[in-house]
């Protein structure tokens, strides 16, 4: 998982993954939007390949790259153990908003009725 | 998000976060299970602090560390865009298993009845 996170710690590599999520692409295709040299893109692809986030076809001459999501799933599963923390934060925020709404609401009909009885 | 992933790209730092998910801890507390020197732990804590994955209390003399999960939520949200890929993989696996199960099931009662009629 360390190699997955290390590979994801670069905005260009994350953008390459986003591009590959729409389909396979050659090094030339990938270099265009980033205005990078082919060796620079190749270097990023090597990091992604070592982290098994992409695979490169050996059959075609242009060796297209494809997205591999198994390591991303593993990383997402690891993150799930912390999900309860932000769920709890939202739960506390909800409770706070509910309290604030209740405090801001004018006296309800039920309470008003009770007041009448006491007259 | 790059600093989040870079901070997570180390097993000791991930273990420190796991320990802090059970509650605040001092540098001394954190150093014990890892059999690391205090300066080595402090170095890891600085990386985690820069990535805003932890915060250090300034009130107490022992300066306890606490987990901060907002960057983890951001990273988890980023990963969600790829979830459809592994969901699709599992969908395909389910379909394959269903086909295999159907093929392996012995001839059903309905089919047997039809065979009798043709006698």
PDB file of N, CA, C and O in Angstrom, chain A residues 1-6 8-11 14 17-22 67 69-86 89-90, chain B residues 1-6 8-11 14 17-22 67 69-86 89-90:
ATOM      1  N   UNK A   1       0.826  -1.204   0.000  1.00  0.00           N
ATOM      2  CA  UNK A   1       0.000   0.000   0.000  1.00  0.00           C
ATOM      3  C   UNK A   1       0.865   1.262   0.000  1.00  0.00           C
ATOM      4  O   UNK A   1       0.421   2.295  -0.497  1.00  0.00           O
ATOM      5  N   UNK A   2       2.101   1.161   0.546  1.00  0.00           N
ATOM      6  CA  UNK A   2       3.000   2.319   0.556  1.00  0.00           C
ATOM      7  C   UNK A   2       3.292   2.787  -0.863  1.00  0.00           C
ATOM      8  O   UNK A   2       3.287   3.996  -1.137  1.00  0.00           O
ATOM      9  N   UNK A   3       3.508   1.836  -1.790  1.00  0.00           N
ATOM     10  CA  UNK A   3       3.813   2.223  -3.177  1.00  0.00           C
ATOM     11  C   UNK A   3       2.579   2.839  -3.849  1.00  0.00           C
ATOM     12  O   UNK A   3       2.721   3.720  -4.699  1.00  0.00           O
ATOM     13  N   UNK A   4       1.385   2.394  -3.460  1.00  0.00           N
ATOM     14  CA  UNK A   4       0.148   2.991  -4.004  1.00  0.00           C
ATOM     15  C   UNK A   4       0.076   4.456  -3.600  1.00  0.00           C
ATOM     16  O   UNK A   4      -0.081   5.342  -4.451  1.00  0.00           O
ATOM     17  N   UNK A   5       0.211   4.717  -2.280  1.00  0.00           N
ATOM     18  CA  UNK A   5       0.106   6.093  -1.791  1.00  0.00           C
ATOM     19  C   UNK A   5       1.235   6.974  -2.356  1.00  0.00           C
ATOM     20  O   UNK A   5       1.001   8.136  -2.699  1.00  0.00           O
ATOM     21  N   UNK A   6       2.440   6.417  -2.457  1.00  0.00           N
ATOM     22  CA  UNK A   6       3.566   7.189  -3.007  1.00  0.00           C
ATOM     23  C   UNK A   6       3.279   7.574  -4.467  1.00  0.00           C
ATOM     24  O   UNK A   6       3.541   8.705  -4.877  1.00  0.00           O
ATOM     25  N   UNK A   8       0.349   7.976  -5.769  1.00  0.00           N
ATOM     26  CA  UNK A   8      -0.776   8.930  -5.806  1.00  0.00           C
ATOM     27  C   UNK A   8      -0.382  10.324  -5.299  1.00  0.00           C
ATOM     28  O   UNK A   8      -1.147  11.277  -5.456  1.00  0.00           O
ATOM     29  N   UNK A   9       0.817  10.421  -4.705  1.00  0.00           N
ATOM     30  CA  UNK A   9       1.255  11.693  -4.110  1.00  0.00           C
ATOM     31  C   UNK A   9       1.784  12.690  -5.136  1.00  0.00           C
ATOM     32  O   UNK A   9       2.641  13.520  -4.834  1.00  0.00           O
ATOM     33  N   UNK A  10       1.301  12.604  -6.357  1.00  0.00           N
ATOM     34  CA  UNK A  10       1.738  13.528  -7.408  1.00  0.00           C
ATOM     35  C   UNK A  10       0.528  13.883  -8.276  1.00  0.00           C
ATOM     36  O   UNK A  10      -0.141  12.973  -8.805  1.00  0.00           O
ATOM     37  N   UNK A  11       0.245  15.187  -8.459  1.00  0.00           N
ATOM     38  CA  UNK A  11      -0.956  15.579  -9.214  1.00  0.00           C
ATOM     39  C   UNK A  11      -0.962  15.116 -10.670  1.00  0.00           C
ATOM     40  O   UNK A  11      -2.019  14.778 -11.207  1.00  0.00           O
ATOM     41  N   UNK A  14      -1.983  11.492 -10.704  1.00  0.00           N
ATOM     42  CA  UNK A  14      -3.432  11.354 -10.456  1.00  0.00           C
ATOM     43  C   UNK A  14      -4.207  11.744 -11.718  1.00  0.00           C
ATOM     44  O   UNK A  14      -5.216  11.128 -12.052  1.00  0.00           O
ATOM     45  N   UNK A  17      -4.147   8.909 -14.197  1.00  0.00           N
ATOM     46  CA  UNK A  17      -5.127   7.872 -13.823  1.00  0.00           C
ATOM     47  C   UNK A  17      -6.536   8.296 -14.246  1.00  0.00           C
ATOM     48  O   UNK A  17      -7.308   7.481 -14.751  1.00  0.00           O
ATOM     49  N   UNK A  18      -6.846   9.586 -14.025  1.00  0.00           N
ATOM     50  CA  UNK A  18      -8.175  10.106 -14.403  1.00  0.00           C
ATOM     51  C   UNK A  18      -8.379   9.968 -15.904  1.00  0.00           C
ATOM     52  O   UNK A  18      -9.449   9.561 -16.367  1.00  0.00           O
ATOM     53  N   UNK A  19      -7.333  10.280 -16.694  1.00  0.00           N
ATOM     54  CA  UNK A  19      -7.406  10.144 -18.160  1.00  0.00           C
ATOM     55  C   UNK A  19      -7.620   8.680 -18.540  1.00  0.00           C
ATOM     56  O   UNK A  19      -8.448   8.380 -19.401  1.00  0.00           O
ATOM     57  N   UNK A  20      -6.886   7.773 -17.877  1.00  0.00           N
ATOM     58  CA  UNK A  20      -6.996   6.345 -18.216  1.00  0.00           C
ATOM     59  C   UNK A  20      -8.327   5.735 -17.777  1.00  0.00           C
ATOM     60  O   UNK A  20      -8.710   4.671 -18.255  1.00  0.00           O
ATOM     61  N   UNK A  21      -9.016   6.423 -16.858  1.00  0.00           N
ATOM     62  CA  UNK A  21     -10.326   5.907 -16.424  1.00  0.00           C
ATOM     63  C   UNK A  21     -11.353   6.034 -17.555  1.00  0.00           C
ATOM     64  O   UNK A  21     -12.411   5.425 -17.511  1.00  0.00           O
ATOM     65  N   UNK A  22     -11.010   6.817 -18.608  1.00  0.00           N
ATOM     66  CA  UNK A  22     -11.914   6.947 -19.759  1.00  0.00           C
ATOM     67  C   UNK A  22     -11.533   5.971 -20.881  1.00  0.00           C
ATOM     68  O   UNK A  22     -12.211   5.910 -21.898  1.00  0.00           O
ATOM     69  N   UNK A  67      -5.811   1.426 -17.006  1.00  0.00           N
ATOM     70  CA  UNK A  67      -5.966   1.609 -15.567  1.00  0.00           C
ATOM     71  C   UNK A  67      -6.160   0.269 -14.872  1.00  0.00           C
ATOM     72  O   UNK A  67      -6.843  -0.606 -15.393  1.00  0.00           O
ATOM     73  N   UNK A  69      -7.398  -0.944 -11.093  1.00  0.00           N
ATOM     74  CA  UNK A  69      -7.947  -0.307  -9.882  1.00  0.00           C
ATOM     75  C   UNK A  69      -7.817  -1.141  -8.595  1.00  0.00           C
ATOM     76  O   UNK A  69      -8.200  -0.655  -7.539  1.00  0.00           O
ATOM     77  N   UNK A  70      -7.267  -2.354  -8.683  1.00  0.00           N
ATOM     78  CA  UNK A  70      -7.170  -3.196  -7.471  1.00  0.00           C
ATOM     79  C   UNK A  70      -6.427  -2.486  -6.320  1.00  0.00           C
ATOM     80  O   UNK A  70      -6.913  -2.488  -5.184  1.00  0.00           O
ATOM     81  N   UNK A  71      -5.266  -1.823  -6.576  1.00  0.00           N
ATOM     82  CA  UNK A  71      -4.589  -1.138  -5.460  1.00  0.00           C
ATOM     83  C   UNK A  71      -5.407   0.038  -4.911  1.00  0.00           C
ATOM     84  O   UNK A  71      -5.328   0.343  -3.727  1.00  0.00           O
ATOM     85  N   UNK A  72      -6.203   0.689  -5.780  1.00  0.00           N
ATOM     86  CA  UNK A  72      -7.054   1.804  -5.332  1.00  0.00           C
ATOM     87  C   UNK A  72      -8.139   1.267  -4.395  1.00  0.00           C
ATOM     88  O   UNK A  72      -8.474   1.907  -3.398  1.00  0.00           O
ATOM     89  N   UNK A  73      -8.669   0.092  -4.734  1.00  0.00           N
ATOM     90  CA  UNK A  73      -9.701  -0.525  -3.874  1.00  0.00           C
ATOM     91  C   UNK A  73      -9.100  -0.843  -2.495  1.00  0.00           C
ATOM     92  O   UNK A  73      -9.710  -0.577  -1.464  1.00  0.00           O
ATOM     93  N   UNK A  74      -7.871  -1.384  -2.519  1.00  0.00           N
ATOM     94  CA  UNK A  74      -7.185  -1.735  -1.259  1.00  0.00           C
ATOM     95  C   UNK A  74      -7.006  -0.478  -0.394  1.00  0.00           C
ATOM     96  O   UNK A  74      -7.273  -0.492   0.810  1.00  0.00           O
ATOM     97  N   UNK A  75      -6.581   0.623  -1.033  1.00  0.00           N
ATOM     98  CA  UNK A  75      -6.377   1.891  -0.314  1.00  0.00           C
ATOM     99  C   UNK A  75      -7.707   2.435   0.210  1.00  0.00           C
ATOM    100  O   UNK A  75      -7.787   2.926   1.341  1.00  0.00           O
ATOM    101  N   UNK A  76      -8.762   2.339  -0.618  1.00  0.00           N
ATOM    102  CA  UNK A  76     -10.095   2.822  -0.205  1.00  0.00           C
ATOM    103  C   UNK A  76     -10.605   1.990   0.981  1.00  0.00           C
ATOM    104  O   UNK A  76     -11.208   2.533   1.912  1.00  0.00           O
ATOM    105  N   UNK A  77     -10.350   0.666   0.936  1.00  0.00           N
ATOM    106  CA  UNK A  77     -10.767  -0.211   2.046  1.00  0.00           C
ATOM    107  C   UNK A  77     -10.035   0.171   3.335  1.00  0.00           C
ATOM    108  O   UNK A  77     -10.612   0.160   4.408  1.00  0.00           O
ATOM    109  N   UNK A  78      -8.740   0.509   3.194  1.00  0.00           N
ATOM    110  CA  UNK A  78      -7.944   0.914   4.357  1.00  0.00           C
ATOM    111  C   UNK A  78      -8.549   2.197   4.964  1.00  0.00           C
ATOM    112  O   UNK A  78      -8.629   2.325   6.182  1.00  0.00           O
ATOM    113  N   UNK A  79      -8.980   3.107   4.104  1.00  0.00           N
ATOM    114  CA  UNK A  79      -9.534   4.391   4.571  1.00  0.00           C
ATOM    115  C   UNK A  79     -10.868   4.228   5.288  1.00  0.00           C
ATOM    116  O   UNK A  79     -11.226   5.067   6.110  1.00  0.00           O
ATOM    117  N   UNK A  80     -11.581   3.153   4.952  1.00  0.00           N
ATOM    118  CA  UNK A  80     -12.904   2.923   5.549  1.00  0.00           C
ATOM    119  C   UNK A  80     -12.864   2.856   7.064  1.00  0.00           C
ATOM    120  O   UNK A  80     -13.840   3.182   7.729  1.00  0.00           O
ATOM    121  N   UNK A  81     -11.721   2.397   7.628  1.00  0.00           N
ATOM    122  CA  UNK A  81     -11.618   2.292   9.096  1.00  0.00           C
ATOM    123  C   UNK A  81     -11.733   3.663   9.763  1.00  0.00           C
ATOM    124  O   UNK A  81     -12.010   3.739  10.952  1.00  0.00           O
ATOM    125  N   UNK A  82     -11.501   4.735   8.994  1.00  0.00           N
ATOM    126  CA  UNK A  82     -11.576   6.085   9.564  1.00  0.00           C
ATOM    127  C   UNK A  82     -12.892   6.789   9.236  1.00  0.00           C
ATOM    128  O   UNK A  82     -13.136   7.886   9.727  1.00  0.00           O
ATOM    129  N   UNK A  83     -13.720   6.136   8.427  1.00  0.00           N
ATOM    130  CA  UNK A  83     -14.983   6.747   7.976  1.00  0.00           C
ATOM    131  C   UNK A  83     -15.872   7.155   9.154  1.00  0.00           C
ATOM    132  O   UNK A  83     -16.515   8.206   9.105  1.00  0.00           O
ATOM    133  N   UNK A  84     -15.876   6.299  10.208  1.00  0.00           N
ATOM    134  CA  UNK A  84     -16.733   6.591  11.377  1.00  0.00           C
ATOM    135  C   UNK A  84     -16.426   7.970  11.966  1.00  0.00           C
ATOM    136  O   UNK A  84     -17.310   8.611  12.512  1.00  0.00           O
ATOM    137  N   UNK A  85     -15.168   8.427  11.816  1.00  0.00           N
ATOM    138  CA  UNK A  85     -14.798   9.723  12.402  1.00  0.00           C
ATOM    139  C   UNK A  85     -15.505  10.879  11.701  1.00  0.00           C
ATOM    140  O   UNK A  85     -16.023  11.762  12.342  1.00  0.00           O
ATOM    141  N   UNK A  86     -15.517  10.851  10.331  1.00  0.00           N
ATOM    142  CA  UNK A  86     -16.211  11.963   9.676  1.00  0.00           C
ATOM    143  C   UNK A  86     -17.723  11.779   9.711  1.00  0.00           C
ATOM    144  O   UNK A  86     -18.450  12.755   9.740  1.00  0.00           O
ATOM    145  N   UNK A  89     -18.583  13.275  12.968  1.00  0.00           N
ATOM    146  CA  UNK A  89     -18.514  14.740  12.883  1.00  0.00           C
ATOM    147  C   UNK A  89     -19.795  15.288  12.275  1.00  0.00           C
ATOM    148  O   UNK A  89     -20.371  16.246  12.764  1.00  0.00           O
ATOM    149  N   UNK A  90     -20.261  14.639  11.191  1.00  0.00           N
ATOM    150  CA  UNK A  90     -21.495  15.100  10.550  1.00  0.00           C
ATOM    151  C   UNK A  90     -22.687  14.868  11.474  1.00  0.00           C
ATOM    152  O   UNK A  90     -23.601  15.680  11.512  1.00  0.00           O
TER     153      UNK A  90
ATOM    154  N   UNK B   1      -3.859  17.403  -1.513  1.00  0.00           N
ATOM    155  CA  UNK B   1      -4.034  15.945  -1.419  1.00  0.00           C
ATOM    156  C   UNK B   1      -2.693  15.219  -1.614  1.00  0.00           C
ATOM    157  O   UNK B   1      -2.505  14.123  -1.107  1.00  0.00           O
ATOM    158  N   UNK B   2      -1.747  15.840  -2.349  1.00  0.00           N
ATOM    159  CA  UNK B   2      -0.436  15.227  -2.553  1.00  0.00           C
ATOM    160  C   UNK B   2       0.266  14.999  -1.212  1.00  0.00           C
ATOM    161  O   UNK B   2       0.871  13.940  -0.993  1.00  0.00           O
ATOM    162  N   UNK B   3       0.175  15.980  -0.304  1.00  0.00           N
ATOM    163  CA  UNK B   3       0.843  15.817   0.998  1.00  0.00           C
ATOM    164  C   UNK B   3       0.156  14.736   1.843  1.00  0.00           C
ATOM    165  O   UNK B   3       0.817  14.053   2.621  1.00  0.00           O
ATOM    166  N   UNK B   4      -1.150  14.573   1.660  1.00  0.00           N
ATOM    167  CA  UNK B   4      -1.867  13.495   2.376  1.00  0.00           C
ATOM    168  C   UNK B   4      -1.333  12.147   1.928  1.00  0.00           C
ATOM    169  O   UNK B   4      -0.924  11.323   2.755  1.00  0.00           O
ATOM    170  N   UNK B   5      -1.314  11.920   0.589  1.00  0.00           N
ATOM    171  CA  UNK B   5      -0.852  10.631   0.076  1.00  0.00           C
ATOM    172  C   UNK B   5       0.620  10.388   0.412  1.00  0.00           C
ATOM    173  O   UNK B   5       0.998   9.267   0.742  1.00  0.00           O
ATOM    174  N   UNK B   6       1.451  11.459   0.345  1.00  0.00           N
ATOM    175  CA  UNK B   6       2.879  11.293   0.670  1.00  0.00           C
ATOM    176  C   UNK B   6       3.030  10.881   2.138  1.00  0.00           C
ATOM    177  O   UNK B   6       3.847  10.018   2.462  1.00  0.00           O
ATOM    178  N   UNK B   8       0.857   9.234   3.887  1.00  0.00           N
ATOM    179  CA  UNK B   8       0.322   7.870   4.066  1.00  0.00           C
ATOM    180  C   UNK B   8       1.223   6.795   3.455  1.00  0.00           C
ATOM    181  O   UNK B   8       1.010   5.603   3.692  1.00  0.00           O
ATOM    182  N   UNK B   9       2.222   7.227   2.669  1.00  0.00           N
ATOM    183  CA  UNK B   9       3.092   6.283   1.959  1.00  0.00           C
ATOM    184  C   UNK B   9       4.185   5.683   2.846  1.00  0.00           C
ATOM    185  O   UNK B   9       5.261   5.337   2.373  1.00  0.00           O
ATOM    186  N   UNK B  10       3.903   5.568   4.134  1.00  0.00           N
ATOM    187  CA  UNK B  10       4.881   4.992   5.058  1.00  0.00           C
ATOM    188  C   UNK B  10       4.133   4.166   6.114  1.00  0.00           C
ATOM    189  O   UNK B  10       3.222   4.690   6.773  1.00  0.00           O
ATOM    190  N   UNK B  11       4.514   2.882   6.265  1.00  0.00           N
ATOM    191  CA  UNK B  11       3.765   2.009   7.192  1.00  0.00           C
ATOM    192  C   UNK B  11       3.779   2.491   8.648  1.00  0.00           C
ATOM    193  O   UNK B  11       2.792   2.315   9.360  1.00  0.00           O
ATOM    194  N   UNK B  14       1.228   5.239   8.981  1.00  0.00           N
ATOM    195  CA  UNK B  14      -0.132   4.674   8.973  1.00  0.00           C
ATOM    196  C   UNK B  14      -0.432   4.022  10.329  1.00  0.00           C
ATOM    197  O   UNK B  14      -1.546   4.125  10.839  1.00  0.00           O
ATOM    198  N   UNK B  17      -1.281   6.683  12.884  1.00  0.00           N
ATOM    199  CA  UNK B  17      -2.672   7.140  12.712  1.00  0.00           C
ATOM    200  C   UNK B  17      -3.641   6.133  13.326  1.00  0.00           C
ATOM    201  O   UNK B  17      -4.607   6.521  13.993  1.00  0.00           O
ATOM    202  N   UNK B  18      -3.350   4.834  13.114  1.00  0.00           N
ATOM    203  CA  UNK B  18      -4.216   3.780  13.680  1.00  0.00           C
ATOM    204  C   UNK B  18      -4.213   3.864  15.202  1.00  0.00           C
ATOM    205  O   UNK B  18      -5.261   3.739  15.846  1.00  0.00           O
ATOM    206  N   UNK B  19      -3.026   4.101  15.793  1.00  0.00           N
ATOM    207  CA  UNK B  19      -2.925   4.234  17.251  1.00  0.00           C
ATOM    208  C   UNK B  19      -3.711   5.459  17.724  1.00  0.00           C
ATOM    209  O   UNK B  19      -4.441   5.384  18.727  1.00  0.00           O
ATOM    210  N   UNK B  20      -3.604   6.570  17.001  1.00  0.00           N
ATOM    211  CA  UNK B  20      -4.290   7.803  17.401  1.00  0.00           C
ATOM    212  C   UNK B  20      -5.810   7.715  17.202  1.00  0.00           C
ATOM    213  O   UNK B  20      -6.550   8.512  17.789  1.00  0.00           O
ATOM    214  N   UNK B  21      -6.252   6.747  16.400  1.00  0.00           N
ATOM    215  CA  UNK B  21      -7.699   6.593  16.204  1.00  0.00           C
ATOM    216  C   UNK B  21      -8.359   6.055  17.479  1.00  0.00           C
ATOM    217  O   UNK B  21      -9.573   6.113  17.620  1.00  0.00           O
ATOM    218  N   UNK B  22      -7.533   5.558  18.412  1.00  0.00           N
ATOM    219  CA  UNK B  22      -8.076   5.070  19.693  1.00  0.00           C
ATOM    220  C   UNK B  22      -8.007   6.167  20.772  1.00  0.00           C
ATOM    221  O   UNK B  22      -8.458   5.957  21.890  1.00  0.00           O
ATOM    222  N   UNK B  67      -5.708  12.659  16.228  1.00  0.00           N
ATOM    223  CA  UNK B  67      -5.996  12.368  14.819  1.00  0.00           C
ATOM    224  C   UNK B  67      -6.892  13.450  14.218  1.00  0.00           C
ATOM    225  O   UNK B  67      -7.813  13.941  14.877  1.00  0.00           O
ATOM    226  N   UNK B  69      -9.134  13.818  10.736  1.00  0.00           N
ATOM    227  CA  UNK B  69      -9.518  12.956   9.602  1.00  0.00           C
ATOM    228  C   UNK B  69     -10.001  13.697   8.351  1.00  0.00           C
ATOM    229  O   UNK B  69     -10.295  13.044   7.352  1.00  0.00           O
ATOM    230  N   UNK B  70     -10.057  15.032   8.390  1.00  0.00           N
ATOM    231  CA  UNK B  70     -10.557  15.775   7.210  1.00  0.00           C
ATOM    232  C   UNK B  70      -9.769  15.443   5.932  1.00  0.00           C
ATOM    233  O   UNK B  70     -10.381  15.186   4.884  1.00  0.00           O
ATOM    234  N   UNK B  71      -8.394  15.395   5.971  1.00  0.00           N
ATOM    235  CA  UNK B  71      -7.684  15.056   4.727  1.00  0.00           C
ATOM    236  C   UNK B  71      -7.944  13.613   4.278  1.00  0.00           C
ATOM    237  O   UNK B  71      -7.928  13.333   3.083  1.00  0.00           O
ATOM    238  N   UNK B  72      -8.203  12.712   5.245  1.00  0.00           N
ATOM    239  CA  UNK B  72      -8.510  11.320   4.892  1.00  0.00           C
ATOM    240  C   UNK B  72      -9.852  11.250   4.164  1.00  0.00           C
ATOM    241  O   UNK B  72     -10.015  10.488   3.214  1.00  0.00           O
ATOM    242  N   UNK B  73     -10.800  12.084   4.626  1.00  0.00           N
ATOM    243  CA  UNK B  73     -12.120  12.117   3.964  1.00  0.00           C
ATOM    244  C   UNK B  73     -11.964  12.622   2.521  1.00  0.00           C
ATOM    245  O   UNK B  73     -12.535  12.062   1.594  1.00  0.00           O
ATOM    246  N   UNK B  74     -11.131  13.666   2.376  1.00  0.00           N
ATOM    247  CA  UNK B  74     -10.900  14.229   1.041  1.00  0.00           C
ATOM    248  C   UNK B  74     -10.307  13.161   0.103  1.00  0.00           C
ATOM    249  O   UNK B  74     -10.734  13.020  -1.042  1.00  0.00           O
ATOM    250  N   UNK B  75      -9.318  12.404   0.632  1.00  0.00           N
ATOM    251  CA  UNK B  75      -8.677  11.353  -0.166  1.00  0.00           C
ATOM    252  C   UNK B  75      -9.678  10.245  -0.492  1.00  0.00           C
ATOM    253  O   UNK B  75      -9.699   9.723  -1.612  1.00  0.00           O
ATOM    254  N   UNK B  76     -10.507   9.878   0.493  1.00  0.00           N
ATOM    255  CA  UNK B  76     -11.518   8.833   0.279  1.00  0.00           C
ATOM    256  C   UNK B  76     -12.538   9.286  -0.763  1.00  0.00           C
ATOM    257  O   UNK B  76     -12.959   8.491  -1.608  1.00  0.00           O
ATOM    258  N   UNK B  77     -12.911  10.573  -0.719  1.00  0.00           N
ATOM    259  CA  UNK B  77     -13.854  11.123  -1.706  1.00  0.00           C
ATOM    260  C   UNK B  77     -13.248  11.079  -3.104  1.00  0.00           C
ATOM    261  O   UNK B  77     -13.934  10.776  -4.076  1.00  0.00           O
ATOM    262  N   UNK B  78     -11.943  11.364  -3.208  1.00  0.00           N
ATOM    263  CA  UNK B  78     -11.244  11.312  -4.495  1.00  0.00           C
ATOM    264  C   UNK B  78     -11.287   9.883  -5.049  1.00  0.00           C
ATOM    265  O   UNK B  78     -11.498   9.674  -6.244  1.00  0.00           O
ATOM    266  N   UNK B  79     -11.113   8.901  -4.155  1.00  0.00           N
ATOM    267  CA  UNK B  79     -11.082   7.493  -4.587  1.00  0.00           C
ATOM    268  C   UNK B  79     -12.437   6.991  -5.068  1.00  0.00           C
ATOM    269  O   UNK B  79     -12.501   6.046  -5.848  1.00  0.00           O
ATOM    270  N   UNK B  80     -13.495   7.645  -4.575  1.00  0.00           N
ATOM    271  CA  UNK B  80     -14.854   7.214  -4.941  1.00  0.00           C
ATOM    272  C   UNK B  80     -15.100   7.235  -6.443  1.00  0.00           C
ATOM    273  O   UNK B  80     -15.907   6.473  -6.945  1.00  0.00           O
ATOM    274  N   UNK B  81     -14.393   8.132  -7.183  1.00  0.00           N
ATOM    275  CA  UNK B  81     -14.596   8.211  -8.631  1.00  0.00           C
ATOM    276  C   UNK B  81     -14.184   6.919  -9.332  1.00  0.00           C
ATOM    277  O   UNK B  81     -14.576   6.686 -10.464  1.00  0.00           O
ATOM    278  N   UNK B  82     -13.348   6.095  -8.635  1.00  0.00           N
ATOM    279  CA  UNK B  82     -12.879   4.845  -9.237  1.00  0.00           C
ATOM    280  C   UNK B  82     -13.672   3.634  -8.745  1.00  0.00           C
ATOM    281  O   UNK B  82     -13.462   2.525  -9.216  1.00  0.00           O
ATOM    282  N   UNK B  83     -14.571   3.871  -7.782  1.00  0.00           N
ATOM    283  CA  UNK B  83     -15.320   2.770  -7.163  1.00  0.00           C
ATOM    284  C   UNK B  83     -16.092   1.947  -8.195  1.00  0.00           C
ATOM    285  O   UNK B  83     -16.155   0.723  -8.089  1.00  0.00           O
ATOM    286  N   UNK B  84     -16.649   2.666  -9.211  1.00  0.00           N
ATOM    287  CA  UNK B  84     -17.453   1.962 -10.226  1.00  0.00           C
ATOM    288  C   UNK B  84     -16.653   0.847 -10.904  1.00  0.00           C
ATOM    289  O   UNK B  84     -17.209  -0.143 -11.331  1.00  0.00           O
ATOM    290  N   UNK B  85     -15.310   1.021 -10.981  1.00  0.00           N
ATOM    291  CA  UNK B  85     -14.488   0.016 -11.660  1.00  0.00           C
ATOM    292  C   UNK B  85     -14.468  -1.301 -10.890  1.00  0.00           C
ATOM    293  O   UNK B  85     -14.614  -2.352 -11.458  1.00  0.00           O
ATOM    294  N   UNK B  86     -14.285  -1.222  -9.552  1.00  0.00           N
ATOM    295  CA  UNK B  86     -14.264  -2.496  -8.830  1.00  0.00           C
ATOM    296  C   UNK B  86     -15.679  -3.018  -8.613  1.00  0.00           C
ATOM    297  O   UNK B  86     -15.881  -4.222  -8.549  1.00  0.00           O
ATOM    298  N   UNK B  89     -16.253  -4.906 -11.704  1.00  0.00           N
ATOM    299  CA  UNK B  89     -15.513  -6.168 -11.686  1.00  0.00           C
ATOM    300  C   UNK B  89     -16.284  -7.214 -10.899  1.00  0.00           C
ATOM    301  O   UNK B  89     -16.419  -8.356 -11.315  1.00  0.00           O
ATOM    302  N   UNK B  90     -16.814  -6.794  -9.723  1.00  0.00           N
ATOM    303  CA  UNK B  90     -17.567  -7.735  -8.892  1.00  0.00           C
ATOM    304  C   UNK B  90     -18.865  -8.129  -9.596  1.00  0.00           C
ATOM    305  O   UNK B  90     -19.290  -9.266  -9.506  1.00  0.00           O
TER     306      UNK B  90
END
